[in-house]
Amino acid sequence: MEGIIIPRVTLEEIKELQEIGRATFSETFAHLNSQEDMQEYLKQSFSIEKLTDELTNQDSLIYFAVADEKIIGYLKINLRQAQTEKQNNDALEIERIYVLKEFHGLKVGQLLYQKALDLAYEIRAPYVWLGVWEENYRAIKFYEKNGFTVFGKHPFKLGQDEQTDLLMKKIVTVVSESKTAW
Ligand SMILES: CC(C)(COP(=O)(O)OP(=O)(O)OC[C@H]1O[C@@H](n2cnc3c(N)ncnc32)[C@H](O)[C@@H]1OP(=O)(O)O)[C@@H](O)C(=O)NCCC(=O)NCCS
């Protein structure tokens, strides 16, 4: 897919972020979870208060994927103290990478992922890591395709439901002056 831009999300765009956040999350997981758990999660995790905290946290970076002025996906990266689990302080976490269903398979996720990887090179992060629901097979395949391997697990609560996220990482090795990913 051509002509996609990946701008940083500003506080003025909080409503748009809430909308794409809720839309992509429910599209991906609603059919796999109870309606109550889903409603509770969507309400809390994408509240204006929570998104304001995220957008004003200097260690979090959020980007939209925009095609023809339409927001079709987004990416959330956490650095340093903003990482959701204690990791190497210099590592980079991809907390969210979501594309609207009708645009799946068109490499939009790949573009968002590339944005995160570019940043990892730029800040010389030792590795990129993320948590992914163990039953989210498409996303796991996507990460494996991009060189991620599983290094652990952690519990994740969706409403009242305790689920398990796989923790995956990709080493970003810096070789002399030029930086190369293996
Ligand atoms: C994971 C995700 C970001 C990947 O983004 P994407 O833009 O679809 O990435 P790609 O275009 O590289 O497609 C990934 C694979 O899924 C397949 N695929 C995805 N959607 C498809 C569709 N609608 N029809 C056919 N194939 C599809 C592609 O064939 C591709 O496999 P390949 O590289 O072997 O060809 C995207 O699928 C997504 O947003 N999923 C829902 C949200 C999610 O689960 N996020 C991760 C949470 S941890």
PDB file of C-alpha atoms and ligand atoms in Angstrom:
ATOM      1  CA  MET A   1       0.000   0.000   0.000  1.00  0.00           C
ATOM      2  CA  GLU A   2       1.477   3.359  -1.008  1.00  0.00           C
ATOM      3  CA  GLY A   3       1.357   6.902   0.341  1.00  0.00           C
ATOM      4  CA  ILE A   4       1.101   5.990   4.004  1.00  0.00           C
ATOM      5  CA  ILE A   5       2.482   8.482   6.474  1.00  0.00           C
ATOM      6  CA  ILE A   6       3.404   7.789  10.110  1.00  0.00           C
ATOM      7  CA  PRO A   7       3.027  11.059  12.076  1.00  0.00           C
ATOM      8  CA  ARG A   8       3.504  11.360  15.835  1.00  0.00           C
ATOM      9  CA  VAL A   9       0.152  11.686  17.649  1.00  0.00           C
ATOM     10  CA  THR A  10      -0.413  14.975  19.506  1.00  0.00           C
ATOM     11  CA  LEU A  11      -2.622  15.710  22.495  1.00  0.00           C
ATOM     12  CA  GLU A  12      -5.042  17.518  20.167  1.00  0.00           C
ATOM     13  CA  GLU A  13      -5.657  14.181  18.442  1.00  0.00           C
ATOM     14  CA  ILE A  14      -6.630  12.325  21.615  1.00  0.00           C
ATOM     15  CA  LYS A  15     -10.192  11.631  20.404  1.00  0.00           C
ATOM     16  CA  GLU A  16      -8.895  10.104  17.182  1.00  0.00           C
ATOM     17  CA  LEU A  17      -6.488   7.983  19.204  1.00  0.00           C
ATOM     18  CA  GLN A  18      -9.307   6.804  21.455  1.00  0.00           C
ATOM     19  CA  GLU A  19     -11.389   5.924  18.419  1.00  0.00           C
ATOM     20  CA  ILE A  20      -8.720   3.922  16.559  1.00  0.00           C
ATOM     21  CA  GLY A  21      -7.611   2.298  19.827  1.00  0.00           C
ATOM     22  CA  ARG A  22     -11.086   1.041  20.679  1.00  0.00           C
ATOM     23  CA  ALA A  23     -11.980   0.102  17.110  1.00  0.00           C
ATOM     24  CA  THR A  24      -8.871  -1.997  16.462  1.00  0.00           C
ATOM     25  CA  PHE A  25      -8.880  -3.651  19.885  1.00  0.00           C
ATOM     26  CA  SER A  26     -12.493  -4.732  19.664  1.00  0.00           C
ATOM     27  CA  GLU A  27     -12.137  -5.833  16.035  1.00  0.00           C
ATOM     28  CA  THR A  28      -9.220  -8.036  17.050  1.00  0.00           C
ATOM     29  CA  PHE A  29     -10.474  -9.514  20.315  1.00  0.00           C
ATOM     30  CA  ALA A  30     -14.244  -8.990  20.792  1.00  0.00           C
ATOM     31  CA  HIS A  31     -15.215 -12.380  19.355  1.00  0.00           C
ATOM     32  CA  LEU A  32     -12.793 -14.139  21.705  1.00  0.00           C
ATOM     33  CA  ASN A  33     -13.901 -12.536  24.966  1.00  0.00           C
ATOM     34  CA  SER A  34     -17.087 -11.906  26.923  1.00  0.00           C
ATOM     35  CA  GLN A  35     -18.900  -8.666  26.215  1.00  0.00           C
ATOM     36  CA  GLU A  36     -18.537  -7.539  29.848  1.00  0.00           C
ATOM     37  CA  ASP A  37     -14.767  -8.096  29.924  1.00  0.00           C
ATOM     38  CA  MET A  38     -14.423  -6.292  26.621  1.00  0.00           C
ATOM     39  CA  GLN A  39     -16.515  -3.295  27.655  1.00  0.00           C
ATOM     40  CA  GLU A  40     -14.597  -2.943  30.896  1.00  0.00           C
ATOM     41  CA  TYR A  41     -11.248  -3.107  29.144  1.00  0.00           C
ATOM     42  CA  LEU A  42     -12.223  -0.657  26.384  1.00  0.00           C
ATOM     43  CA  LYS A  43     -13.621   1.787  28.910  1.00  0.00           C
ATOM     44  CA  GLN A  44     -10.586   1.782  31.197  1.00  0.00           C
ATOM     45  CA  SER A  45      -7.685   1.302  28.827  1.00  0.00           C
ATOM     46  CA  PHE A  46      -8.803   3.938  26.347  1.00  0.00           C
ATOM     47  CA  SER A  47     -10.219   6.517  28.748  1.00  0.00           C
ATOM     48  CA  ILE A  48      -9.308  10.145  28.081  1.00  0.00           C
ATOM     49  CA  GLU A  49      -7.462  10.227  31.433  1.00  0.00           C
ATOM     50  CA  LYS A  50      -5.318   7.211  30.552  1.00  0.00           C
ATOM     51  CA  LEU A  51      -4.604   8.422  27.029  1.00  0.00           C
ATOM     52  CA  THR A  52      -3.700  11.877  28.350  1.00  0.00           C
ATOM     53  CA  ASP A  53      -1.151  10.255  30.673  1.00  0.00           C
ATOM     54  CA  GLU A  54       0.249   8.259  27.778  1.00  0.00           C
ATOM     55  CA  LEU A  55       0.456  11.202  25.382  1.00  0.00           C
ATOM     56  CA  THR A  56       2.145  13.424  27.946  1.00  0.00           C
ATOM     57  CA  ASN A  57       4.634  10.807  29.118  1.00  0.00           C
ATOM     58  CA  GLN A  58       7.944  11.819  27.541  1.00  0.00           C
ATOM     59  CA  ASP A  59       9.086   8.195  27.480  1.00  0.00           C
ATOM     60  CA  SER A  60       6.117   7.071  25.357  1.00  0.00           C
ATOM     61  CA  LEU A  61       5.800   7.698  21.621  1.00  0.00           C
ATOM     62  CA  ILE A  62       2.562   7.158  19.727  1.00  0.00           C
ATOM     63  CA  TYR A  63       2.197   7.263  15.944  1.00  0.00           C
ATOM     64  CA  PHE A  64      -0.737   6.965  13.555  1.00  0.00           C
ATOM     65  CA  ALA A  65      -0.638   5.212  10.206  1.00  0.00           C
ATOM     66  CA  VAL A  66      -2.510   7.544   7.841  1.00  0.00           C
ATOM     67  CA  ALA A  67      -3.623   6.775   4.283  1.00  0.00           C
ATOM     68  CA  ASP A  68      -5.534   9.361   2.271  1.00  0.00           C
ATOM     69  CA  GLU A  69      -6.099  11.361   5.461  1.00  0.00           C
ATOM     70  CA  LYS A  70      -7.754   8.347   7.129  1.00  0.00           C
ATOM     71  CA  ILE A  71      -6.253   6.903  10.314  1.00  0.00           C
ATOM     72  CA  ILE A  72      -5.891   3.173   9.656  1.00  0.00           C
ATOM     73  CA  GLY A  73      -3.613   2.051  12.467  1.00  0.00           C
ATOM     74  CA  TYR A  74      -1.294   3.106  15.265  1.00  0.00           C
ATOM     75  CA  LEU A  75       1.855   2.257  17.152  1.00  0.00           C
ATOM     76  CA  LYS A  76       2.786   2.841  20.781  1.00  0.00           C
ATOM     77  CA  ILE A  77       6.402   2.627  21.899  1.00  0.00           C
ATOM     78  CA  ASN A  78       7.682   2.802  25.470  1.00  0.00           C
ATOM     79  CA  LEU A  79      11.200   3.718  26.547  1.00  0.00           C
ATOM     80  CA  ARG A  80      12.971   3.767  29.929  1.00  0.00           C
ATOM     81  CA  GLN A  81      10.507   3.984  32.860  1.00  0.00           C
ATOM     82  CA  ALA A  82       7.469   3.872  30.586  1.00  0.00           C
ATOM     83  CA  GLN A  83       8.150   0.203  29.744  1.00  0.00           C
ATOM     84  CA  THR A  84       5.279  -1.857  31.147  1.00  0.00           C
ATOM     85  CA  GLU A  85       7.589  -4.449  32.655  1.00  0.00           C
ATOM     86  CA  LYS A  86      10.998  -4.069  34.218  1.00  0.00           C
ATOM     87  CA  GLN A  87      13.476  -4.573  31.398  1.00  0.00           C
ATOM     88  CA  ASN A  88      16.812  -3.119  30.403  1.00  0.00           C
ATOM     89  CA  ASN A  89      16.383   0.651  30.812  1.00  0.00           C
ATOM     90  CA  ASP A  90      17.707   1.196  27.277  1.00  0.00           C
ATOM     91  CA  ALA A  91      15.429  -1.364  25.627  1.00  0.00           C
ATOM     92  CA  LEU A  92      12.454  -0.378  23.471  1.00  0.00           C
ATOM     93  CA  GLU A  93       8.977  -1.840  24.060  1.00  0.00           C
ATOM     94  CA  ILE A  94       6.338  -2.024  21.359  1.00  0.00           C
ATOM     95  CA  GLU A  95       3.231  -1.856  23.538  1.00  0.00           C
ATOM     96  CA  ARG A  96       0.675  -1.580  20.765  1.00  0.00           C
ATOM     97  CA  ILE A  97       0.749  -2.105  17.027  1.00  0.00           C
ATOM     98  CA  TYR A  98      -2.707  -2.207  15.510  1.00  0.00           C
ATOM     99  CA  VAL A  99      -4.090  -1.894  11.998  1.00  0.00           C
ATOM    100  CA  LEU A 100      -7.788  -1.800  11.045  1.00  0.00           C
ATOM    101  CA  LYS A 101      -8.897  -5.189   9.800  1.00  0.00           C
ATOM    102  CA  GLU A 102      -9.788  -4.046   6.296  1.00  0.00           C
ATOM    103  CA  PHE A 103      -6.140  -2.992   5.841  1.00  0.00           C
ATOM    104  CA  HIS A 104      -4.502  -6.182   7.153  1.00  0.00           C
ATOM    105  CA  GLY A 105      -2.091  -7.999   4.862  1.00  0.00           C
ATOM    106  CA  LEU A 106      -1.080  -4.765   3.096  1.00  0.00           C
ATOM    107  CA  LYS A 107       2.181  -4.252   5.042  1.00  0.00           C
ATOM    108  CA  VAL A 108       0.824  -1.340   7.066  1.00  0.00           C
ATOM    109  CA  GLY A 109       1.841  -3.200  10.247  1.00  0.00           C
ATOM    110  CA  GLN A 110       5.236  -3.693   8.657  1.00  0.00           C
ATOM    111  CA  LEU A 111       5.610   0.074   8.169  1.00  0.00           C
ATOM    112  CA  LEU A 112       4.659   0.755  11.781  1.00  0.00           C
ATOM    113  CA  TYR A 113       7.063  -1.911  12.927  1.00  0.00           C
ATOM    114  CA  GLN A 114       9.814  -0.388  10.778  1.00  0.00           C
ATOM    115  CA  LYS A 115       9.222   2.943  12.519  1.00  0.00           C
ATOM    116  CA  ALA A 116       9.848   1.260  15.884  1.00  0.00           C
ATOM    117  CA  LEU A 117      12.943  -0.504  14.588  1.00  0.00           C
ATOM    118  CA  ASP A 118      14.379   2.722  13.127  1.00  0.00           C
ATOM    119  CA  LEU A 119      13.977   4.339  16.509  1.00  0.00           C
ATOM    120  CA  ALA A 120      15.642   1.364  18.217  1.00  0.00           C
ATOM    121  CA  TYR A 121      18.691   1.858  15.939  1.00  0.00           C
ATOM    122  CA  GLU A 122      18.663   5.587  16.516  1.00  0.00           C
ATOM    123  CA  ILE A 123      18.733   5.322  20.304  1.00  0.00           C
ATOM    124  CA  ARG A 124      20.998   2.250  20.131  1.00  0.00           C
ATOM    125  CA  ALA A 125      18.568   0.074  22.061  1.00  0.00           C
ATOM    126  CA  PRO A 126      20.065  -3.345  22.828  1.00  0.00           C
ATOM    127  CA  TYR A 127      16.775  -5.023  21.954  1.00  0.00           C
ATOM    128  CA  VAL A 128      13.119  -4.497  21.081  1.00  0.00           C
ATOM    129  CA  TRP A 129      10.541  -6.431  23.119  1.00  0.00           C
ATOM    130  CA  LEU A 130       6.782  -6.828  23.390  1.00  0.00           C
ATOM    131  CA  GLY A 131       4.005  -8.857  24.981  1.00  0.00           C
ATOM    132  CA  VAL A 132       1.490 -10.659  22.780  1.00  0.00           C
ATOM    133  CA  TRP A 133      -1.512 -12.770  23.805  1.00  0.00           C
ATOM    134  CA  GLU A 134      -0.533 -16.427  23.400  1.00  0.00           C
ATOM    135  CA  GLU A 135      -3.646 -17.030  21.281  1.00  0.00           C
ATOM    136  CA  ASN A 136      -3.008 -14.126  18.905  1.00  0.00           C
ATOM    137  CA  TYR A 137      -1.510 -16.403  16.267  1.00  0.00           C
ATOM    138  CA  ARG A 138      -1.424 -13.887  13.412  1.00  0.00           C
ATOM    139  CA  ALA A 139       0.506 -11.346  15.453  1.00  0.00           C
ATOM    140  CA  ILE A 140       2.914 -14.010  16.770  1.00  0.00           C
ATOM    141  CA  LYS A 141       3.579 -15.095  13.192  1.00  0.00           C
ATOM    142  CA  PHE A 142       4.138 -11.458  12.211  1.00  0.00           C
ATOM    143  CA  TYR A 143       6.710 -11.000  14.992  1.00  0.00           C
ATOM    144  CA  GLU A 144       8.452 -14.294  14.222  1.00  0.00           C
ATOM    145  CA  LYS A 145       8.685 -13.237  10.595  1.00  0.00           C
ATOM    146  CA  ASN A 146      10.458 -10.123  11.845  1.00  0.00           C
ATOM    147  CA  GLY A 147      13.004 -12.076  13.891  1.00  0.00           C
ATOM    148  CA  PHE A 148      11.425 -12.047  17.362  1.00  0.00           C
ATOM    149  CA  THR A 149      11.753 -15.031  19.697  1.00  0.00           C
ATOM    150  CA  VAL A 150       9.905 -15.863  22.914  1.00  0.00           C
ATOM    151  CA  PHE A 151      11.817 -15.193  26.142  1.00  0.00           C
ATOM    152  CA  GLY A 152       9.109 -15.347  28.795  1.00  0.00           C
ATOM    153  CA  LYS A 153       5.459 -14.969  29.760  1.00  0.00           C
ATOM    154  CA  HIS A 154       3.404 -12.672  31.915  1.00  0.00           C
ATOM    155  CA  PRO A 155      -0.217 -12.554  33.066  1.00  0.00           C
ATOM    156  CA  PHE A 156      -2.550 -10.056  31.428  1.00  0.00           C
ATOM    157  CA  LYS A 157      -5.996  -9.151  32.729  1.00  0.00           C
ATOM    158  CA  LEU A 158      -8.786  -8.468  30.273  1.00  0.00           C
ATOM    159  CA  GLY A 159     -11.737  -7.441  32.417  1.00  0.00           C
ATOM    160  CA  GLN A 160     -12.081 -10.341  34.858  1.00  0.00           C
ATOM    161  CA  ASP A 161     -10.296 -12.801  32.594  1.00  0.00           C
ATOM    162  CA  GLU A 162      -6.667 -13.725  33.404  1.00  0.00           C
ATOM    163  CA  GLN A 163      -4.794 -14.369  30.165  1.00  0.00           C
ATOM    164  CA  THR A 164      -1.171 -15.100  29.301  1.00  0.00           C
ATOM    165  CA  ASP A 165       1.024 -12.909  27.151  1.00  0.00           C
ATOM    166  CA  LEU A 166       4.171 -14.268  25.546  1.00  0.00           C
ATOM    167  CA  LEU A 167       7.136 -11.939  25.863  1.00  0.00           C
ATOM    168  CA  MET A 168       9.117 -11.739  22.644  1.00  0.00           C
ATOM    169  CA  LYS A 169      12.327  -9.923  21.824  1.00  0.00           C
ATOM    170  CA  LYS A 170      14.596  -9.104  18.951  1.00  0.00           C
ATOM    171  CA  ILE A 171      18.225  -8.236  19.562  1.00  0.00           C
ATOM    172  CA  VAL A 172      19.385  -5.063  17.844  1.00  0.00           C
ATOM    173  CA  THR A 173      23.144  -5.372  17.584  1.00  0.00           C
ATOM    174  CA  VAL A 174      25.306  -2.332  16.971  1.00  0.00           C
ATOM    175  CA  VAL A 175      28.351  -3.120  14.805  1.00  0.00           C
ATOM    176  CA  SER A 176      31.169  -0.516  14.886  1.00  0.00           C
ATOM    177  CA  GLU A 177      30.023   2.815  13.401  1.00  0.00           C
ATOM    178  CA  SER A 178      27.217   1.425  11.272  1.00  0.00           C
ATOM    179  CA  LYS A 179      24.295  -0.220  12.992  1.00  0.00           C
ATOM    180  CA  THR A 180      22.993  -3.565  11.830  1.00  0.00           C
ATOM    181  CA  ALA A 181      20.125  -5.767  13.013  1.00  0.00           C
ATOM    182  CA  TRP A 182      20.643  -9.514  13.008  1.00  0.00           C
TER     183      TRP A 182
HETATM  184  C1  LIG B   1      -0.289  -7.936  13.446  1.00  0.00           C
HETATM  185  C2  LIG B   1      -0.561  -6.819  12.425  1.00  0.00           C
HETATM  186  C3  LIG B   1      -0.130  -5.492  13.039  1.00  0.00           C
HETATM  187  C4  LIG B   1       0.231  -7.099  11.168  1.00  0.00           C
HETATM  188  O1  LIG B   1       0.029  -6.029  10.276  1.00  0.00           O
HETATM  189  P1  LIG B   1      -0.223  -6.250   8.698  1.00  0.00           P
HETATM  190  O2  LIG B   1      -0.221  -4.903   8.101  1.00  0.00           O
HETATM  191  O3  LIG B   1      -1.408  -7.104   8.491  1.00  0.00           O
HETATM  192  O4  LIG B   1       1.111  -6.997   8.339  1.00  0.00           O
HETATM  193  P2  LIG B   1       1.418  -7.740   6.999  1.00  0.00           P
HETATM  194  O5  LIG B   1       0.810  -7.042   5.852  1.00  0.00           O
HETATM  195  O6  LIG B   1       2.895  -7.947   6.997  1.00  0.00           O
HETATM  196  O7  LIG B   1       0.639  -9.138   7.165  1.00  0.00           O
HETATM  197  C5  LIG B   1       1.012 -10.074   8.126  1.00  0.00           C
HETATM  198  C6  LIG B   1       0.628 -11.475   7.669  1.00  0.00           C
HETATM  199  O8  LIG B   1      -0.775 -11.693   7.870  1.00  0.00           O
HETATM  200  C7  LIG B   1      -1.410 -12.137   6.665  1.00  0.00           C
HETATM  201  N1  LIG B   1      -2.695 -11.432   6.592  1.00  0.00           N
HETATM  202  C8  LIG B   1      -3.056 -10.496   7.407  1.00  0.00           C
HETATM  203  N2  LIG B   1      -4.299 -10.075   7.109  1.00  0.00           N
HETATM  204  C9  LIG B   1      -4.716 -10.732   6.107  1.00  0.00           C
HETATM  205  C10 LIG B   1      -5.910 -10.713   5.370  1.00  0.00           C
HETATM  206  N3  LIG B   1      -6.934  -9.930   5.671  1.00  0.00           N
HETATM  207  N4  LIG B   1      -5.989 -11.528   4.353  1.00  0.00           N
HETATM  208  C11 LIG B   1      -4.963 -12.320   4.068  1.00  0.00           C
HETATM  209  N5  LIG B   1      -3.822 -12.384   4.727  1.00  0.00           N
HETATM  210  C12 LIG B   1      -3.696 -11.600   5.751  1.00  0.00           C
HETATM  211  C13 LIG B   1      -0.484 -11.755   5.557  1.00  0.00           C
HETATM  212  O9  LIG B   1      -0.515 -12.754   4.573  1.00  0.00           O
HETATM  213  C14 LIG B   1       0.890 -11.664   6.206  1.00  0.00           C
HETATM  214  O10 LIG B   1       1.604 -12.872   6.102  1.00  0.00           O
HETATM  215  P3  LIG B   1       2.874 -12.936   5.112  1.00  0.00           P
HETATM  216  O11 LIG B   1       3.845 -11.875   5.502  1.00  0.00           O
HETATM  217  O12 LIG B   1       3.385 -14.301   5.340  1.00  0.00           O
HETATM  218  O13 LIG B   1       2.330 -12.682   3.758  1.00  0.00           O
HETATM  219  C15 LIG B   1      -2.062  -6.746  12.026  1.00  0.00           C
HETATM  220  O14 LIG B   1      -2.460  -7.993  11.557  1.00  0.00           O
HETATM  221  C16 LIG B   1      -2.980  -6.309  13.151  1.00  0.00           C
HETATM  222  O15 LIG B   1      -3.201  -5.119  13.350  1.00  0.00           O
HETATM  223  N6  LIG B   1      -3.590  -7.261  13.846  1.00  0.00           N
HETATM  224  C17 LIG B   1      -4.569  -6.953  14.858  1.00  0.00           C
HETATM  225  C18 LIG B   1      -3.944  -6.281  16.050  1.00  0.00           C
HETATM  226  C19 LIG B   1      -2.916  -7.112  16.739  1.00  0.00           C
HETATM  227  O16 LIG B   1      -3.095  -8.302  16.951  1.00  0.00           O
HETATM  228  N7  LIG B   1      -1.830  -6.452  17.136  1.00  0.00           N
HETATM  229  C20 LIG B   1      -0.764  -7.060  17.873  1.00  0.00           C
HETATM  230  C21 LIG B   1      -1.083  -7.010  19.296  1.00  0.00           C
HETATM  231  S1  LIG B   1       0.300  -7.594  20.220  1.00  0.00           S
END
